[in-house]
Amino acid sequence: MIQFEERPGILDLGWGHPRPALLPTAGWPVAAAGALAAFGWRALTYGYAAGPPPLTEWLAPRLGCPASSLFVTAGASHALALLTALLAEPGDVVLVDSPTYHLAFPMLTDARVELIRAPADDDGIDPGRLATRLRAIRASGRRVAFLYLVPTFANPTGRSLPPDRRRALAELDLMIVEDDTYRELVYDGTAPPPLWNGANVIRIGSFAKTVAPGLRLGWINGTPELVGRLSRLGYVHSGGGLNHTTALTMATFGTSGAYDTHLATVRSAYRDQRDALVAGLRPYTEIDSPAGGWFLWVTLPPPWTAATLLVAAEARGVSFVPGPRFHLHGAGGEDRIRLSFSMLPTPELTEAATRLGTALTGG
Ligand SMILES: Cc1ncc(COP(=O)(O)O)c(C=O)c1O
């Protein structure tokens, strides 16, 4: 019934899913009833193509953009698939960060584009080297549709692109798709400003991490002209705004104040979960604590590789996603692993850390 594979005896740090107890099973029905009371039959009919104004007008000031620059989607994955279909022709190049969100690769290649790795180091994409690569690709006669990256509390690294690189990237003559899915899951300080500039940067986002993945609700934040193009797509014209009833429920969840209360709860819980996993692992290896998001990106001490550690770890009842999964064609990240602290409660994260540490130290 759900997208999750139970593995008895294994504490699986591979899943980037919310902890079930943090899903708003009590608050969401209240919002659903509130939306029906407020909007009546309008909540259940075909919706306005770009998404219902009660949602976009609540969301826009939070994102620091005009409501006219928002198009509601069925999640961030849908946003990326839609943009790729709209902006890329088969055979075009799409540039991707490395490492990056691994499930973006098949979403992009579904549109029969060629993926090319943007030059990057441990701080993220290097805009100077990217400009050189871009010139070379274009000189060979290829069209570059856009660059895809997750610059804030990234999946898998948890890191954020430094401010000077953000500025330099946005100044390139290049369309950029900024996946901003983790922005609101900030635990220390504040999230860095987005790359989004109302021009060549299009931002995508989601309520999957902050509220619930099953809502299938997210957005594209582009220009009003892009919103117009999306609204005129044949299937939007035919079926109306995406997930209209859920979008109006989300608007009610937001405007009632329930979202802010819920966000404070999940931030505090995920901060505790992060701290439990980090503290549990520190006796065994060096760990950077990410300021936001759901993931630890761990560099393995030699002679471990992600592949050899996975065998040893699973034998001790703990699992993770190996680093190469997040690199295009699996090229890179052999000495890295991604650990998700989102799904398990703190006692299980502490136990998972002990099992992984024991595997690492050969105990
Ligand atoms: C960077 C990133 N983008 C998008 C998604 C998927 O978002 P959605 O559930 O809204 O499709 C995820 C989920 O893991 C993610 O990590």
XYZ file of C-alpha atoms and ligand atoms in Angstrom:
379
model
C 0.000 0.000 0.000
C 2.925 2.361 0.593
C 6.324 3.018 -1.025
C 8.363 1.352 1.696
C 10.004 -2.050 1.998
C 10.103 -3.430 5.533
C 13.333 -5.352 6.211
C 12.946 -7.166 9.535
C 16.031 -6.847 11.735
C 17.479 -3.935 9.715
C 17.469 -0.310 10.905
C 17.340 1.236 7.458
C 18.864 4.715 7.147
C 18.308 4.582 3.396
C 14.781 6.004 3.295
C 14.257 9.748 2.859
C 10.725 9.489 4.193
C 9.101 11.386 7.083
C 8.762 9.681 10.451
C 5.190 8.296 10.402
C 4.358 9.744 13.839
C 5.155 13.247 12.499
C 2.530 13.123 9.746
C -0.445 15.393 10.582
C -3.073 12.661 10.946
C -5.020 14.812 13.425
C -4.568 18.275 11.870
C -5.176 17.358 8.230
C -8.834 16.201 8.628
C -9.555 19.453 10.484
C -8.135 21.421 7.541
C -10.087 19.256 5.060
C -13.346 19.949 6.918
C -12.424 23.643 7.137
C -11.792 23.836 3.380
C -15.147 22.225 2.611
C -16.913 24.570 5.036
C -15.184 27.635 3.574
C -15.266 26.810 -0.133
C -18.219 24.401 -0.391
C -18.682 22.810 -3.819
C -15.857 24.968 -5.194
C -13.414 22.769 -3.266
C -14.594 19.707 -5.184
C -14.918 20.935 -8.747
C -12.256 21.584 -11.445
C -9.663 24.045 -10.146
C -8.083 27.202 -11.550
C -5.262 26.145 -13.905
C -2.299 27.680 -12.024
C -3.582 26.542 -8.612
C -6.180 28.094 -6.292
C -5.405 31.681 -5.180
C -6.099 30.865 -1.491
C -3.003 28.636 -1.667
C -0.753 30.680 -3.968
C -1.529 33.937 -2.119
C -0.632 32.332 1.225
C 2.492 30.701 -0.185
C 3.896 33.629 -2.202
C 5.003 35.872 0.705
C 6.610 32.876 2.417
C 8.675 32.268 -0.711
C 9.297 35.977 -1.344
C 7.731 35.970 -4.815
C 4.514 37.232 -6.437
C 1.549 34.805 -6.464
C 1.443 35.252 -10.262
C 4.844 33.472 -10.452
C 3.497 30.254 -8.859
C 2.063 27.168 -10.527
C 0.785 24.387 -8.245
C 1.959 20.852 -9.080
C 1.564 17.308 -7.800
C 4.858 17.543 -5.847
C 8.447 18.485 -6.720
C 8.933 15.360 -8.844
C 5.961 16.348 -10.976
C 7.335 19.893 -11.163
C 10.658 18.633 -12.515
C 9.038 16.239 -14.992
C 6.725 19.007 -16.228
C 9.536 21.534 -16.629
C 11.723 19.036 -18.454
C 8.911 18.240 -20.872
C 8.323 21.955 -21.435
C 11.909 23.235 -21.649
C 13.854 20.364 -23.228
C 13.748 18.665 -26.618
C 14.886 15.046 -26.934
C 18.665 15.092 -27.443
C 19.195 18.346 -25.515
C 21.742 18.466 -22.719
C 20.641 18.844 -19.100
C 23.477 19.615 -16.694
C 23.348 18.023 -13.251
C 25.225 18.553 -10.028
C 27.345 15.671 -8.742
C 26.458 14.269 -6.283
C 22.782 15.101 -6.523
C 19.284 13.742 -5.881
C 19.590 10.360 -7.568
C 15.913 9.973 -8.461
C 16.153 13.131 -10.577
C 18.255 11.235 -13.145
C 15.421 9.000 -14.422
C 12.924 11.860 -14.226
C 15.151 13.857 -16.568
C 16.030 11.022 -18.945
C 12.326 10.142 -19.256
C 12.322 13.197 -21.565
C 15.164 11.629 -23.603
C 17.707 14.338 -22.765
C 21.419 13.644 -22.276
C 22.695 14.277 -18.756
C 26.134 15.846 -18.352
C 27.837 16.381 -15.044
C 28.461 20.031 -14.116
C 31.986 20.558 -12.698
C 31.776 20.454 -8.902
C 33.942 20.052 -5.811
C 33.105 19.509 -2.127
C 31.460 22.978 -1.967
C 29.121 22.183 -4.874
C 29.028 23.373 -8.479
C 32.009 25.513 -9.559
C 30.537 28.360 -11.670
C 33.876 29.258 -13.362
C 34.527 25.725 -14.585
C 30.856 25.369 -15.497
C 31.055 28.464 -17.762
C 33.977 26.852 -19.624
C 32.124 23.521 -19.947
C 29.011 25.333 -21.179
C 30.967 27.103 -23.936
C 32.480 23.789 -25.033
C 29.104 22.015 -25.154
C 27.512 24.855 -27.105
C 30.514 25.100 -29.451
C 29.894 21.450 -30.350
C 26.417 22.419 -31.551
C 24.438 21.008 -28.595
C 21.592 22.863 -26.927
C 21.689 23.050 -23.129
C 18.140 23.060 -21.778
C 18.982 23.801 -18.136
C 21.058 23.001 -15.065
C 19.382 21.045 -12.232
C 20.677 21.362 -8.674
C 19.589 21.226 -5.025
C 21.531 24.168 -3.569
C 19.967 24.318 -0.094
C 20.321 21.495 2.501
C 20.993 19.189 -0.420
C 20.061 15.610 -0.924
C 22.448 13.764 -0.389
C 25.083 16.062 1.180
C 22.988 18.232 3.537
C 25.180 21.138 2.398
C 24.234 24.508 0.934
C 26.012 26.187 -1.954
C 28.154 29.124 -0.719
C 26.744 32.648 -1.389
C 29.432 33.684 -3.920
C 28.752 30.555 -6.001
C 24.995 31.183 -5.837
C 25.478 34.674 -7.240
C 27.926 33.547 -9.926
C 25.676 30.650 -11.044
C 22.585 32.824 -11.395
C 24.595 35.275 -13.530
C 25.495 32.631 -16.138
C 23.690 32.674 -19.480
C 21.854 29.497 -18.519
C 18.407 28.359 -17.421
C 18.598 26.891 -13.903
C 16.100 24.633 -12.124
C 16.611 25.115 -8.387
C 15.151 22.260 -6.349
C 14.287 23.987 -3.059
C 12.541 21.044 -1.428
C 14.353 21.227 1.945
C 14.346 25.037 2.535
C 11.893 25.010 5.437
C 13.609 22.143 7.259
C 16.251 24.355 8.860
C 17.635 23.502 12.307
C 20.486 25.987 12.893
C 20.248 29.673 11.909
C 18.337 30.557 8.747
C 18.287 29.064 5.257
C 20.432 30.869 2.650
C 18.576 33.046 0.127
C 17.342 31.145 -2.931
C 18.950 31.424 -6.359
C 15.489 32.281 -7.710
C 15.568 35.702 -9.329
C 12.375 35.923 -11.357
C 14.436 35.571 -14.548
C 16.633 32.616 -15.562
C 16.195 30.638 -12.332
C 13.056 28.519 -11.868
C 12.469 27.152 -8.388
C 10.549 24.004 -7.479
C 9.268 23.048 -4.048
C 7.048 20.614 -2.202
C 4.901 20.004 0.846
C 6.109 16.375 0.862
C 8.805 16.901 3.493
C 7.126 19.525 5.656
C 3.554 18.185 5.651
C 3.087 14.807 3.914
C 4.350 13.091 0.727
C 0.944 11.487 0.100
C -0.597 14.897 -0.585
C 1.376 15.017 -3.855
C 1.469 18.791 -3.649
C 4.234 21.184 -4.669
C 4.901 24.159 -6.916
C 6.892 25.747 -9.689
C 8.080 29.299 -9.035
C 9.026 30.891 -12.342
C 7.934 33.966 -14.262
C 4.273 34.845 -14.943
C 5.052 33.998 -18.583
C 6.174 30.461 -17.599
C 3.073 30.069 -15.401
C 0.996 31.019 -18.464
C 2.725 28.382 -20.604
C 2.182 25.716 -17.928
C -1.467 26.729 -17.530
C -2.049 26.332 -21.256
C -0.694 22.771 -21.375
C -3.310 20.486 -22.900
C -3.797 18.292 -19.881
C -4.054 21.238 -17.494
C -6.629 22.839 -19.775
C -8.529 19.548 -19.854
C -8.285 18.585 -16.157
C -7.942 21.964 -14.436
C -5.520 22.851 -11.659
C -3.510 19.977 -10.188
C -4.729 18.400 -6.949
C -7.248 21.193 -6.481
C -9.066 19.768 -3.435
C -5.784 18.986 -1.663
C -4.450 22.437 -2.593
C -7.466 24.119 -0.968
C -7.038 21.922 2.121
C -3.377 22.992 2.247
C -4.476 26.643 1.931
C -6.719 26.147 4.976
C -3.952 24.294 6.854
C -1.682 27.277 6.077
C -3.960 30.249 6.718
C -5.339 28.755 9.966
C -1.826 28.747 11.472
C -1.777 24.925 11.663
C 1.117 24.738 9.191
C 3.384 26.979 11.274
C 2.612 24.995 14.432
C 3.236 21.732 12.588
C 6.473 23.053 11.033
C 7.800 24.042 14.466
C 7.033 20.518 15.734
C 8.712 18.704 12.855
C 11.749 21.023 12.872
C 12.315 20.345 16.533
C 11.821 16.581 16.069
C 14.144 16.341 13.053
C 16.760 18.458 14.865
C 16.684 15.950 17.745
C 16.884 13.050 15.277
C 19.864 14.646 13.502
C 21.600 15.232 16.826
C 21.016 11.636 17.951
C 22.544 10.173 14.792
C 25.462 12.611 14.746
C 26.235 12.082 18.452
C 25.954 8.310 18.045
C 28.439 8.243 15.169
C 31.033 10.744 16.424
C 32.875 8.222 18.625
C 33.564 6.185 15.486
C 34.261 8.667 12.673
C 34.255 12.359 11.686
C 30.744 13.673 11.029
C 29.579 17.102 9.802
C 26.218 18.099 11.255
C 24.049 19.608 8.485
C 22.150 22.829 9.301
C 19.008 21.528 7.594
C 17.445 18.791 5.471
C 17.277 15.084 6.221
C 20.715 13.643 5.433
C 24.241 13.031 6.698
C 26.873 12.573 3.977
C 29.664 10.593 5.543
C 33.223 10.174 4.233
C 34.424 6.665 5.078
C 37.811 6.098 6.663
C 40.049 3.908 4.449
C 40.054 1.089 3.544
C 36.239 1.124 3.574
C 34.232 1.692 0.453
C 30.461 2.154 0.441
C 30.108 -1.294 -1.137
C 32.254 -3.140 1.411
C 30.727 -1.290 4.357
C 27.186 -2.041 3.157
C 27.836 -5.791 3.485
C 29.383 -5.393 6.964
C 26.651 -2.986 8.099
C 23.736 -5.129 6.940
C 25.287 -8.112 8.723
C 24.969 -5.992 11.912
C 21.422 -4.870 11.158
C 21.814 -1.376 9.710
C 21.629 -0.076 6.145
C 22.191 3.098 4.077
C 22.476 4.303 0.480
C 25.981 3.999 -1.055
C 27.539 7.236 -2.406
C 27.869 6.208 -6.091
C 24.058 6.117 -6.362
C 24.067 9.945 -6.271
C 26.612 10.367 -9.052
C 25.740 10.297 -12.723
C 26.328 6.749 -14.052
C 27.597 5.796 -10.567
C 30.949 7.498 -11.290
C 32.191 8.810 -7.937
C 31.349 8.731 -4.253
C 32.826 5.259 -3.596
C 34.062 6.472 -0.197
C 30.777 8.175 0.775
C 27.458 7.030 2.180
C 24.135 8.809 2.744
C 22.382 8.342 6.047
C 18.850 9.619 6.463
C 17.762 10.658 9.950
C 14.177 11.475 8.909
C 12.332 8.208 9.351
C 13.453 6.587 12.609
C 12.859 7.874 16.154
C 15.886 8.916 18.223
C 16.376 5.639 20.195
C 16.526 3.689 16.934
C 18.903 6.247 15.394
C 21.201 5.871 18.389
C 21.094 2.078 18.026
C 21.663 2.383 14.241
C 24.728 4.565 14.921
C 26.139 1.971 17.327
C 25.621 -0.817 14.793
C 27.211 1.218 11.999
C 30.086 2.329 14.221
C 30.698 -1.282 15.239
C 30.789 -2.288 11.582
C 33.198 0.598 10.810
C 35.596 -0.319 13.578
C 35.380 -4.008 12.712
C 33.963 -4.892 16.134
C 15.820 16.953 -3.705
C 14.491 16.312 -3.820
N 13.632 16.740 -4.753
C 12.415 16.184 -4.886
C 12.010 15.154 -4.082
C 10.653 14.540 -4.279
O 9.677 15.485 -3.915
P 8.131 15.160 -4.081
O 7.795 14.091 -3.100
O 7.448 16.453 -3.796
O 7.902 14.717 -5.481
C 12.860 14.675 -3.091
C 12.456 13.546 -2.226
O 13.247 12.764 -1.779
C 14.134 15.277 -2.964
O 15.006 14.846 -2.042
